[in-house]
Amino acid sequence: MLNTILLQAQGAGWANIIMIVALIGIFYLFMIRPQQKKQNEIKKFREGLKPGDQVVTAGGIYGKIRSVADTTFTVEIAKDIRITIDKGSVYPSAIQAAQDAAEKKS
């Protein structure tokens, strides 16, 4: 009788471990992996920007890229008014900026 109870308890322990591993796998497939793909796409976009491209900053400033450095862009926001911004704060358009803002809220 005692042996049967011990065997059942061991079987339940393995079932719990398998369930936890399955949940971690599902979480990775549906949450982590898509986010990594999106981050790679954004990174490729930012690396592909060149002078003359229209962009929107994370702060909502519209402008045209005038020069590109390693980690920054110089953006002209009005005639003869240029600012230097970090590459991580640039979006391709107002639509992309709005989508990213909506995702941060949720």
PDB file of N, CA and C in Angstrom:
ATOM      1  N   MET A   1       0.821  -1.189   0.000  1.00  0.00           N
ATOM      2  CA  MET A   1       0.000   0.000   0.000  1.00  0.00           C
ATOM      3  C   MET A   1       0.867   1.256   0.000  1.00  0.00           C
ATOM      4  N   LEU A   2       1.865   1.274   0.878  1.00  0.00           N
ATOM      5  CA  LEU A   2       2.756   2.418   0.966  1.00  0.00           C
ATOM      6  C   LEU A   2       3.551   2.583  -0.329  1.00  0.00           C
ATOM      7  N   ASN A   3       3.982   1.464  -0.930  1.00  0.00           N
ATOM      8  CA  ASN A   3       4.718   1.519  -2.197  1.00  0.00           C
ATOM      9  C   ASN A   3       3.863   2.129  -3.303  1.00  0.00           C
ATOM     10  N   THR A   4       2.586   1.807  -3.360  1.00  0.00           N
ATOM     11  CA  THR A   4       1.710   2.341  -4.406  1.00  0.00           C
ATOM     12  C   THR A   4       1.550   3.848  -4.242  1.00  0.00           C
ATOM     13  N   ILE A   5       1.422   4.303  -3.027  1.00  0.00           N
ATOM     14  CA  ILE A   5       1.277   5.740  -2.780  1.00  0.00           C
ATOM     15  C   ILE A   5       2.557   6.469  -3.191  1.00  0.00           C
ATOM     16  N   LEU A   6       3.707   5.919  -2.870  1.00  0.00           N
ATOM     17  CA  LEU A   6       4.972   6.544  -3.244  1.00  0.00           C
ATOM     18  C   LEU A   6       5.142   6.586  -4.760  1.00  0.00           C
ATOM     19  N   LEU A   7       4.768   5.525  -5.457  1.00  0.00           N
ATOM     20  CA  LEU A   7       4.873   5.512  -6.922  1.00  0.00           C
ATOM     21  C   LEU A   7       3.931   6.529  -7.548  1.00  0.00           C
ATOM     22  N   GLN A   8       2.741   6.673  -7.013  1.00  0.00           N
ATOM     23  CA  GLN A   8       1.794   7.653  -7.540  1.00  0.00           C
ATOM     24  C   GLN A   8       2.321   9.071  -7.311  1.00  0.00           C
ATOM     25  N   ALA A   9       2.919   9.317  -6.169  1.00  0.00           N
ATOM     26  CA  ALA A   9       3.467  10.636  -5.869  1.00  0.00           C
ATOM     27  C   ALA A   9       4.626  10.967  -6.805  1.00  0.00           C
ATOM     28  N   GLN A  10       5.462   9.978  -7.123  1.00  0.00           N
ATOM     29  CA  GLN A  10       6.570  10.220  -8.052  1.00  0.00           C
ATOM     30  C   GLN A  10       6.039  10.498  -9.453  1.00  0.00           C
ATOM     31  N   GLY A  11       5.022   9.796  -9.874  1.00  0.00           N
ATOM     32  CA  GLY A  11       4.433  10.014 -11.195  1.00  0.00           C
ATOM     33  C   GLY A  11       3.829  11.402 -11.305  1.00  0.00           C
ATOM     34  N   ALA A  12       3.195  11.862 -10.254  1.00  0.00           N
ATOM     35  CA  ALA A  12       2.606  13.200 -10.255  1.00  0.00           C
ATOM     36  C   ALA A  12       3.695  14.266 -10.313  1.00  0.00           C
ATOM     37  N   GLY A  13       4.835  14.015  -9.692  1.00  0.00           N
ATOM     38  CA  GLY A  13       5.952  14.966  -9.737  1.00  0.00           C
ATOM     39  C   GLY A  13       6.478  15.143 -11.146  1.00  0.00           C
ATOM     40  N   TRP A  14       6.634  14.036 -11.869  1.00  0.00           N
ATOM     41  CA  TRP A  14       7.098  14.117 -13.259  1.00  0.00           C
ATOM     42  C   TRP A  14       6.074  14.802 -14.138  1.00  0.00           C
ATOM     43  N   ALA A  15       4.816  14.546 -13.899  1.00  0.00           N
ATOM     44  CA  ALA A  15       3.764  15.190 -14.690  1.00  0.00           C
ATOM     45  C   ALA A  15       3.805  16.706 -14.483  1.00  0.00           C
ATOM     46  N   ASN A  16       4.045  17.137 -13.264  1.00  0.00           N
ATOM     47  CA  ASN A  16       4.144  18.579 -12.990  1.00  0.00           C
ATOM     48  C   ASN A  16       5.343  19.200 -13.689  1.00  0.00           C
ATOM     49  N   ILE A  17       6.462  18.510 -13.675  1.00  0.00           N
ATOM     50  CA  ILE A  17       7.663  19.023 -14.346  1.00  0.00           C
ATOM     51  C   ILE A  17       7.440  19.128 -15.847  1.00  0.00           C
ATOM     52  N   ILE A  18       6.833  18.110 -16.426  1.00  0.00           N
ATOM     53  CA  ILE A  18       6.547  18.133 -17.870  1.00  0.00           C
ATOM     54  C   ILE A  18       5.593  19.270 -18.205  1.00  0.00           C
ATOM     55  N   MET A  19       4.600  19.497 -17.365  1.00  0.00           N
ATOM     56  CA  MET A  19       3.646  20.575 -17.602  1.00  0.00           C
ATOM     57  C   MET A  19       4.324  21.939 -17.542  1.00  0.00           C
ATOM     58  N   ILE A  20       5.217  22.120 -16.600  1.00  0.00           N
ATOM     59  CA  ILE A  20       5.938  23.393 -16.481  1.00  0.00           C
ATOM     60  C   ILE A  20       6.818  23.629 -17.710  1.00  0.00           C
ATOM     61  N   VAL A  21       7.517  22.601 -18.153  1.00  0.00           N
ATOM     62  CA  VAL A  21       8.363  22.724 -19.346  1.00  0.00           C
ATOM     63  C   VAL A  21       7.500  23.056 -20.569  1.00  0.00           C
ATOM     64  N   ALA A  22       6.338  22.431 -20.688  1.00  0.00           N
ATOM     65  CA  ALA A  22       5.430  22.702 -21.807  1.00  0.00           C
ATOM     66  C   ALA A  22       4.941  24.149 -21.765  1.00  0.00           C
ATOM     67  N   LEU A  23       4.612  24.655 -20.591  1.00  0.00           N
ATOM     68  CA  LEU A  23       4.155  26.041 -20.470  1.00  0.00           C
ATOM     69  C   LEU A  23       5.260  27.029 -20.841  1.00  0.00           C
ATOM     70  N   ILE A  24       6.482  26.725 -20.443  1.00  0.00           N
ATOM     71  CA  ILE A  24       7.610  27.593 -20.808  1.00  0.00           C
ATOM     72  C   ILE A  24       7.798  27.591 -22.326  1.00  0.00           C
ATOM     73  N   GLY A  25       7.696  26.428 -22.945  1.00  0.00           N
ATOM     74  CA  GLY A  25       7.816  26.338 -24.400  1.00  0.00           C
ATOM     75  C   GLY A  25       6.727  27.119 -25.120  1.00  0.00           C
ATOM     76  N   ILE A  26       5.512  27.014 -24.657  1.00  0.00           N
ATOM     77  CA  ILE A  26       4.394  27.752 -25.268  1.00  0.00           C
ATOM     78  C   ILE A  26       4.595  29.250 -25.079  1.00  0.00           C
ATOM     79  N   PHE A  27       5.000  29.649 -23.883  1.00  0.00           N
ATOM     80  CA  PHE A  27       5.259  31.059 -23.609  1.00  0.00           C
ATOM     81  C   PHE A  27       6.325  31.605 -24.555  1.00  0.00           C
ATOM     82  N   TYR A  28       7.378  30.833 -24.783  1.00  0.00           N
ATOM     83  CA  TYR A  28       8.443  31.264 -25.688  1.00  0.00           C
ATOM     84  C   TYR A  28       7.914  31.431 -27.111  1.00  0.00           C
ATOM     85  N   LEU A  29       7.153  30.451 -27.584  1.00  0.00           N
ATOM     86  CA  LEU A  29       6.665  30.490 -28.961  1.00  0.00           C
ATOM     87  C   LEU A  29       5.693  31.634 -29.224  1.00  0.00           C
ATOM     88  N   PHE A  30       4.838  31.938 -28.249  1.00  0.00           N
ATOM     89  CA  PHE A  30       3.800  32.929 -28.483  1.00  0.00           C
ATOM     90  C   PHE A  30       4.129  34.323 -27.977  1.00  0.00           C
ATOM     91  N   MET A  31       5.112  34.469 -27.115  1.00  0.00           N
ATOM     92  CA  MET A  31       5.398  35.782 -26.547  1.00  0.00           C
ATOM     93  C   MET A  31       6.809  36.265 -26.865  1.00  0.00           C
ATOM     94  N   ILE A  32       7.797  35.490 -26.570  1.00  0.00           N
ATOM     95  CA  ILE A  32       9.180  35.948 -26.663  1.00  0.00           C
ATOM     96  C   ILE A  32       9.661  35.989 -28.107  1.00  0.00           C
ATOM     97  N   ARG A  33       9.457  34.933 -28.852  1.00  0.00           N
ATOM     98  CA  ARG A  33       9.958  34.842 -30.232  1.00  0.00           C
ATOM     99  C   ARG A  33       9.390  35.931 -31.148  1.00  0.00           C
ATOM    100  N   PRO A  34       8.071  36.188 -31.149  1.00  0.00           N
ATOM    101  CA  PRO A  34       7.564  37.268 -32.003  1.00  0.00           C
ATOM    102  C   PRO A  34       8.146  38.638 -31.641  1.00  0.00           C
ATOM    103  N   GLN A  35       8.355  38.883 -30.357  1.00  0.00           N
ATOM    104  CA  GLN A  35       8.936  40.152 -29.938  1.00  0.00           C
ATOM    105  C   GLN A  35      10.375  40.286 -30.437  1.00  0.00           C
ATOM    106  N   GLN A  36      11.132  39.198 -30.402  1.00  0.00           N
ATOM    107  CA  GLN A  36      12.501  39.228 -30.915  1.00  0.00           C
ATOM    108  C   GLN A  36      12.516  39.523 -32.409  1.00  0.00           C
ATOM    109  N   LYS A  37      11.595  38.927 -33.155  1.00  0.00           N
ATOM    110  CA  LYS A  37      11.519  39.183 -34.596  1.00  0.00           C
ATOM    111  C   LYS A  37      11.211  40.642 -34.872  1.00  0.00           C
ATOM    112  N   LYS A  38      10.281  41.212 -34.118  1.00  0.00           N
ATOM    113  CA  LYS A  38       9.916  42.610 -34.320  1.00  0.00           C
ATOM    114  C   LYS A  38      11.098  43.529 -34.008  1.00  0.00           C
ATOM    115  N   GLN A  39      11.825  43.242 -32.937  1.00  0.00           N
ATOM    116  CA  GLN A  39      12.981  44.058 -32.591  1.00  0.00           C
ATOM    117  C   GLN A  39      14.046  43.991 -33.673  1.00  0.00           C
ATOM    118  N   ASN A  40      14.235  42.823 -34.276  1.00  0.00           N
ATOM    119  CA  ASN A  40      15.206  42.690 -35.372  1.00  0.00           C
ATOM    120  C   ASN A  40      14.770  43.501 -36.582  1.00  0.00           C
ATOM    121  N   GLU A  41      13.464  43.515 -36.899  1.00  0.00           N
ATOM    122  CA  GLU A  41      12.970  44.298 -38.024  1.00  0.00           C
ATOM    123  C   GLU A  41      13.197  45.784 -37.796  1.00  0.00           C
ATOM    124  N   ILE A  42      12.919  46.255 -36.584  1.00  0.00           N
ATOM    125  CA  ILE A  42      13.124  47.670 -36.264  1.00  0.00           C
ATOM    126  C   ILE A  42      14.607  48.019 -36.357  1.00  0.00           C
ATOM    127  N   LYS A  43      15.463  47.123 -35.872  1.00  0.00           N
ATOM    128  CA  LYS A  43      16.907  47.357 -35.935  1.00  0.00           C
ATOM    129  C   LYS A  43      17.367  47.474 -37.388  1.00  0.00           C
ATOM    130  N   LYS A  44      16.887  46.568 -38.254  1.00  0.00           N
ATOM    131  CA  LYS A  44      17.249  46.622 -39.672  1.00  0.00           C
ATOM    132  C   LYS A  44      16.770  47.916 -40.307  1.00  0.00           C
ATOM    133  N   PHE A  45      15.552  48.350 -39.940  1.00  0.00           N
ATOM    134  CA  PHE A  45      15.027  49.604 -40.479  1.00  0.00           C
ATOM    135  C   PHE A  45      15.937  50.767 -40.105  1.00  0.00           C
ATOM    136  N   ARG A  46      16.300  50.840 -38.826  1.00  0.00           N
ATOM    137  CA  ARG A  46      17.118  51.957 -38.363  1.00  0.00           C
ATOM    138  C   ARG A  46      18.502  51.937 -38.983  1.00  0.00           C
ATOM    139  N   GLU A  47      19.044  50.755 -39.220  1.00  0.00           N
ATOM    140  CA  GLU A  47      20.355  50.666 -39.871  1.00  0.00           C
ATOM    141  C   GLU A  47      20.275  51.067 -41.337  1.00  0.00           C
ATOM    142  N   GLY A  48      19.106  50.932 -41.953  1.00  0.00           N
ATOM    143  CA  GLY A  48      18.935  51.244 -43.362  1.00  0.00           C
ATOM    144  C   GLY A  48      18.599  52.696 -43.647  1.00  0.00           C
ATOM    145  N   LEU A  49      18.410  53.499 -42.612  1.00  0.00           N
ATOM    146  CA  LEU A  49      18.079  54.907 -42.833  1.00  0.00           C
ATOM    147  C   LEU A  49      19.267  55.651 -43.418  1.00  0.00           C
ATOM    148  N   LYS A  50      18.965  56.573 -44.301  1.00  0.00           N
ATOM    149  CA  LYS A  50      20.006  57.345 -44.969  1.00  0.00           C
ATOM    150  C   LYS A  50      19.568  58.804 -45.057  1.00  0.00           C
ATOM    151  N   PRO A  51      20.489  59.711 -45.334  1.00  0.00           N
ATOM    152  CA  PRO A  51      20.121  61.122 -45.467  1.00  0.00           C
ATOM    153  C   PRO A  51      19.016  61.311 -46.509  1.00  0.00           C
ATOM    154  N   GLY A  52      18.050  62.143 -46.142  1.00  0.00           N
ATOM    155  CA  GLY A  52      16.915  62.414 -47.025  1.00  0.00           C
ATOM    156  C   GLY A  52      15.642  61.683 -46.615  1.00  0.00           C
ATOM    157  N   ASP A  53      15.744  60.667 -45.755  1.00  0.00           N
ATOM    158  CA  ASP A  53      14.568  59.923 -45.310  1.00  0.00           C
ATOM    159  C   ASP A  53      13.761  60.748 -44.302  1.00  0.00           C
ATOM    160  N   GLN A  54      12.443  60.684 -44.423  1.00  0.00           N
ATOM    161  CA  GLN A  54      11.544  61.345 -43.471  1.00  0.00           C
ATOM    162  C   GLN A  54      11.347  60.432 -42.272  1.00  0.00           C
ATOM    163  N   VAL A  55      11.424  60.986 -41.070  1.00  0.00           N
ATOM    164  CA  VAL A  55      11.264  60.201 -39.854  1.00  0.00           C
ATOM    165  C   VAL A  55      10.446  60.975 -38.827  1.00  0.00           C
ATOM    166  N   VAL A  56      10.024  60.238 -37.797  1.00  0.00           N
ATOM    167  CA  VAL A  56       9.371  60.820 -36.633  1.00  0.00           C
ATOM    168  C   VAL A  56      10.133  60.325 -35.414  1.00  0.00           C
ATOM    169  N   THR A  57      10.471  61.236 -34.506  1.00  0.00           N
ATOM    170  CA  THR A  57      11.180  60.823 -33.300  1.00  0.00           C
ATOM    171  C   THR A  57      10.182  60.291 -32.278  1.00  0.00           C
ATOM    172  N   ALA A  58      10.694  59.642 -31.263  1.00  0.00           N
ATOM    173  CA  ALA A  58       9.840  59.119 -30.199  1.00  0.00           C
ATOM    174  C   ALA A  58       9.111  60.255 -29.488  1.00  0.00           C
ATOM    175  N   GLY A  59       9.662  61.442 -29.529  1.00  0.00           N
ATOM    176  CA  GLY A  59       9.034  62.608 -28.914  1.00  0.00           C
ATOM    177  C   GLY A  59       8.017  63.284 -29.803  1.00  0.00           C
ATOM    178  N   GLY A  60       7.829  62.769 -31.021  1.00  0.00           N
ATOM    179  CA  GLY A  60       6.827  63.314 -31.923  1.00  0.00           C
ATOM    180  C   GLY A  60       7.332  64.412 -32.843  1.00  0.00           C
ATOM    181  N   ILE A  61       8.622  64.550 -32.976  1.00  0.00           N
ATOM    182  CA  ILE A  61       9.198  65.579 -33.845  1.00  0.00           C
ATOM    183  C   ILE A  61       9.400  64.993 -35.236  1.00  0.00           C
ATOM    184  N   TYR A  62       8.815  65.656 -36.237  1.00  0.00           N
ATOM    185  CA  TYR A  62       8.948  65.235 -37.628  1.00  0.00           C
ATOM    186  C   TYR A  62      10.163  65.915 -38.229  1.00  0.00           C
ATOM    187  N   GLY A  63      10.875  65.198 -39.085  1.00  0.00           N
ATOM    188  CA  GLY A  63      12.021  65.801 -39.723  1.00  0.00           C
ATOM    189  C   GLY A  63      12.597  64.934 -40.818  1.00  0.00           C
ATOM    190  N   LYS A  64      13.675  65.437 -41.394  1.00  0.00           N
ATOM    191  CA  LYS A  64      14.367  64.747 -42.477  1.00  0.00           C
ATOM    192  C   LYS A  64      15.804  64.515 -42.038  1.00  0.00           C
ATOM    193  N   ILE A  65      16.271  63.300 -42.215  1.00  0.00           N
ATOM    194  CA  ILE A  65      17.644  62.970 -41.821  1.00  0.00           C
ATOM    195  C   ILE A  65      18.617  63.702 -42.734  1.00  0.00           C
ATOM    196  N   ARG A  66      19.587  64.374 -42.116  1.00  0.00           N
ATOM    197  CA  ARG A  66      20.613  65.084 -42.873  1.00  0.00           C
ATOM    198  C   ARG A  66      21.953  64.366 -42.820  1.00  0.00           C
ATOM    199  N   SER A  67      22.262  63.703 -41.683  1.00  0.00           N
ATOM    200  CA  SER A  67      23.507  62.935 -41.622  1.00  0.00           C
ATOM    201  C   SER A  67      23.324  61.789 -40.634  1.00  0.00           C
ATOM    202  N   VAL A  68      24.156  60.758 -40.835  1.00  0.00           N
ATOM    203  CA  VAL A  68      24.075  59.550 -40.021  1.00  0.00           C
ATOM    204  C   VAL A  68      25.446  59.304 -39.388  1.00  0.00           C
ATOM    205  N   ALA A  69      25.449  59.072 -38.067  1.00  0.00           N
ATOM    206  CA  ALA A  69      26.675  58.700 -37.348  1.00  0.00           C
ATOM    207  C   ALA A  69      26.479  57.278 -36.817  1.00  0.00           C
ATOM    208  N   ASP A  70      27.418  56.818 -35.999  1.00  0.00           N
ATOM    209  CA  ASP A  70      27.329  55.455 -35.462  1.00  0.00           C
ATOM    210  C   ASP A  70      26.070  55.235 -34.642  1.00  0.00           C
ATOM    211  N   THR A  71      25.798  56.126 -33.705  1.00  0.00           N
ATOM    212  CA  THR A  71      24.646  55.936 -32.815  1.00  0.00           C
ATOM    213  C   THR A  71      23.644  57.074 -32.870  1.00  0.00           C
ATOM    214  N   THR A  72      23.874  58.061 -33.733  1.00  0.00           N
ATOM    215  CA  THR A  72      22.972  59.220 -33.799  1.00  0.00           C
ATOM    216  C   THR A  72      22.633  59.603 -35.234  1.00  0.00           C
ATOM    217  N   PHE A  73      21.574  60.389 -35.344  1.00  0.00           N
ATOM    218  CA  PHE A  73      21.184  61.021 -36.601  1.00  0.00           C
ATOM    219  C   PHE A  73      21.139  62.517 -36.372  1.00  0.00           C
ATOM    220  N   THR A  74      21.454  63.275 -37.407  1.00  0.00           N
ATOM    221  CA  THR A  74      21.180  64.702 -37.389  1.00  0.00           C
ATOM    222  C   THR A  74      19.935  64.885 -38.239  1.00  0.00           C
ATOM    223  N   VAL A  75      18.894  65.450 -37.615  1.00  0.00           N
ATOM    224  CA  VAL A  75      17.600  65.585 -38.269  1.00  0.00           C
ATOM    225  C   VAL A  75      17.276  67.067 -38.418  1.00  0.00           C
ATOM    226  N   GLU A  76      16.876  67.459 -39.623  1.00  0.00           N
ATOM    227  CA  GLU A  76      16.455  68.837 -39.864  1.00  0.00           C
ATOM    228  C   GLU A  76      14.954  68.895 -39.634  1.00  0.00           C
ATOM    229  N   ILE A  77      14.545  69.726 -38.648  1.00  0.00           N
ATOM    230  CA  ILE A  77      13.132  69.798 -38.299  1.00  0.00           C
ATOM    231  C   ILE A  77      12.457  71.037 -38.880  1.00  0.00           C
ATOM    232  N   ALA A  78      13.240  72.004 -39.296  1.00  0.00           N
ATOM    233  CA  ALA A  78      12.756  73.195 -39.992  1.00  0.00           C
ATOM    234  C   ALA A  78      13.942  73.730 -40.789  1.00  0.00           C
ATOM    235  N   LYS A  79      13.691  74.745 -41.586  1.00  0.00           N
ATOM    236  CA  LYS A  79      14.780  75.277 -42.401  1.00  0.00           C
ATOM    237  C   LYS A  79      15.924  75.747 -41.504  1.00  0.00           C
ATOM    238  N   ASP A  80      17.094  75.169 -41.719  1.00  0.00           N
ATOM    239  CA  ASP A  80      18.328  75.487 -40.993  1.00  0.00           C
ATOM    240  C   ASP A  80      18.249  75.211 -39.486  1.00  0.00           C
ATOM    241  N   ILE A  81      17.324  74.381 -39.052  1.00  0.00           N
ATOM    242  CA  ILE A  81      17.250  73.966 -37.636  1.00  0.00           C
ATOM    243  C   ILE A  81      17.456  72.466 -37.594  1.00  0.00           C
ATOM    244  N   ARG A  82      18.575  72.059 -36.999  1.00  0.00           N
ATOM    245  CA  ARG A  82      18.940  70.645 -36.953  1.00  0.00           C
ATOM    246  C   ARG A  82      19.154  70.206 -35.508  1.00  0.00           C
ATOM    247  N   ILE A  83      18.746  68.986 -35.244  1.00  0.00           N
ATOM    248  CA  ILE A  83      18.951  68.405 -33.917  1.00  0.00           C
ATOM    249  C   ILE A  83      19.637  67.056 -34.082  1.00  0.00           C
ATOM    250  N   THR A  84      20.346  66.647 -33.058  1.00  0.00           N
ATOM    251  CA  THR A  84      20.998  65.342 -33.055  1.00  0.00           C
ATOM    252  C   THR A  84      20.205  64.440 -32.115  1.00  0.00           C
ATOM    253  N   ILE A  85      19.817  63.278 -32.623  1.00  0.00           N
ATOM    254  CA  ILE A  85      19.016  62.350 -31.824  1.00  0.00           C
ATOM    255  C   ILE A  85      19.621  60.957 -31.877  1.00  0.00           C
ATOM    256  N   ASP A  86      19.271  60.163 -30.901  1.00  0.00           N
ATOM    257  CA  ASP A  86      19.732  58.778 -30.828  1.00  0.00           C
ATOM    258  C   ASP A  86      18.999  57.934 -31.869  1.00  0.00           C
ATOM    259  N   LYS A  87      19.669  56.955 -32.435  1.00  0.00           N
ATOM    260  CA  LYS A  87      19.046  56.097 -33.439  1.00  0.00           C
ATOM    261  C   LYS A  87      17.861  55.310 -32.885  1.00  0.00           C
ATOM    262  N   GLY A  88      17.884  55.031 -31.600  1.00  0.00           N
ATOM    263  CA  GLY A  88      16.806  54.259 -30.997  1.00  0.00           C
ATOM    264  C   GLY A  88      15.502  55.003 -30.864  1.00  0.00           C
ATOM    265  N   SER A  89      15.482  56.294 -31.134  1.00  0.00           N
ATOM    266  CA  SER A  89      14.260  57.071 -30.968  1.00  0.00           C
ATOM    267  C   SER A  89      13.683  57.532 -32.303  1.00  0.00           C
ATOM    268  N   VAL A  90      13.907  56.768 -33.363  1.00  0.00           N
ATOM    269  CA  VAL A  90      13.442  57.146 -34.691  1.00  0.00           C
ATOM    270  C   VAL A  90      12.444  56.120 -35.221  1.00  0.00           C
ATOM    271  N   TYR A  91      11.372  56.626 -35.819  1.00  0.00           N
ATOM    272  CA  TYR A  91      10.347  55.793 -36.443  1.00  0.00           C
ATOM    273  C   TYR A  91      10.217  56.181 -37.913  1.00  0.00           C
ATOM    274  N   PRO A  92       9.765  55.257 -38.759  1.00  0.00           N
ATOM    275  CA  PRO A  92       9.677  55.572 -40.177  1.00  0.00           C
ATOM    276  C   PRO A  92       8.566  56.554 -40.518  1.00  0.00           C
ATOM    277  N   SER A  93       7.493  56.571 -39.748  1.00  0.00           N
ATOM    278  CA  SER A  93       6.383  57.461 -40.053  1.00  0.00           C
ATOM    279  C   SER A  93       5.531  57.650 -38.825  1.00  0.00           C
ATOM    280  N   ALA A  94       4.544  58.520 -38.934  1.00  0.00           N
ATOM    281  CA  ALA A  94       3.636  58.756 -37.818  1.00  0.00           C
ATOM    282  C   ALA A  94       2.819  57.502 -37.521  1.00  0.00           C
ATOM    283  N   ILE A  95       2.506  56.732 -38.534  1.00  0.00           N
ATOM    284  CA  ILE A  95       1.739  55.500 -38.330  1.00  0.00           C
ATOM    285  C   ILE A  95       2.529  54.522 -37.475  1.00  0.00           C
ATOM    286  N   GLN A  96       3.802  54.334 -37.774  1.00  0.00           N
ATOM    287  CA  GLN A  96       4.652  53.434 -36.990  1.00  0.00           C
ATOM    288  C   GLN A  96       4.796  53.943 -35.561  1.00  0.00           C
ATOM    289  N   ALA A  97       4.951  55.245 -35.391  1.00  0.00           N
ATOM    290  CA  ALA A  97       5.082  55.819 -34.054  1.00  0.00           C
ATOM    291  C   ALA A  97       3.819  55.583 -33.240  1.00  0.00           C
ATOM    292  N   ALA A  98       2.663  55.734 -33.868  1.00  0.00           N
ATOM    293  CA  ALA A  98       1.393  55.510 -33.171  1.00  0.00           C
ATOM    294  C   ALA A  98       1.228  54.046 -32.786  1.00  0.00           C
ATOM    295  N   GLN A  99       1.633  53.135 -33.661  1.00  0.00           N
ATOM    296  CA  GLN A  99       1.541  51.706 -33.358  1.00  0.00           C
ATOM    297  C   GLN A  99       2.433  51.343 -32.182  1.00  0.00           C
ATOM    298  N   ASP A 100       3.644  51.850 -32.152  1.00  0.00           N
ATOM    299  CA  ASP A 100       4.564  51.547 -31.058  1.00  0.00           C
ATOM    300  C   ASP A 100       4.058  52.135 -29.743  1.00  0.00           C
ATOM    301  N   ALA A 101       3.480  53.331 -29.800  1.00  0.00           N
ATOM    302  CA  ALA A 101       2.933  53.937 -28.589  1.00  0.00           C
ATOM    303  C   ALA A 101       1.766  53.123 -28.052  1.00  0.00           C
ATOM    304  N   ALA A 102       0.919  52.607 -28.949  1.00  0.00           N
ATOM    305  CA  ALA A 102      -0.221  51.789 -28.529  1.00  0.00           C
ATOM    306  C   ALA A 102       0.252  50.497 -27.893  1.00  0.00           C
ATOM    307  N   GLU A 103       1.325  49.900 -28.401  1.00  0.00           N
ATOM    308  CA  GLU A 103       1.846  48.653 -27.841  1.00  0.00           C
ATOM    309  C   GLU A 103       2.439  48.874 -26.455  1.00  0.00           C
ATOM    310  N   LYS A 104       3.042  50.035 -26.233  1.00  0.00           N
ATOM    311  CA  LYS A 104       3.613  50.318 -24.916  1.00  0.00           C
ATOM    312  C   LYS A 104       2.527  50.471 -23.879  1.00  0.00           C
ATOM    313  N   LYS A 105       1.357  50.975 -24.275  1.00  0.00           N
ATOM    314  CA  LYS A 105       0.249  51.156 -23.341  1.00  0.00           C
ATOM    315  C   LYS A 105      -0.350  49.823 -22.913  1.00  0.00           C
ATOM    316  N   SER A 106      -0.350  48.853 -23.829  1.00  0.00           N
ATOM    317  CA  SER A 106      -0.988  47.565 -23.492  1.00  0.00           C
ATOM    318  C   SER A 106      -0.033  46.589 -22.876  1.00  0.00           C
TER     319      SER A 106
END
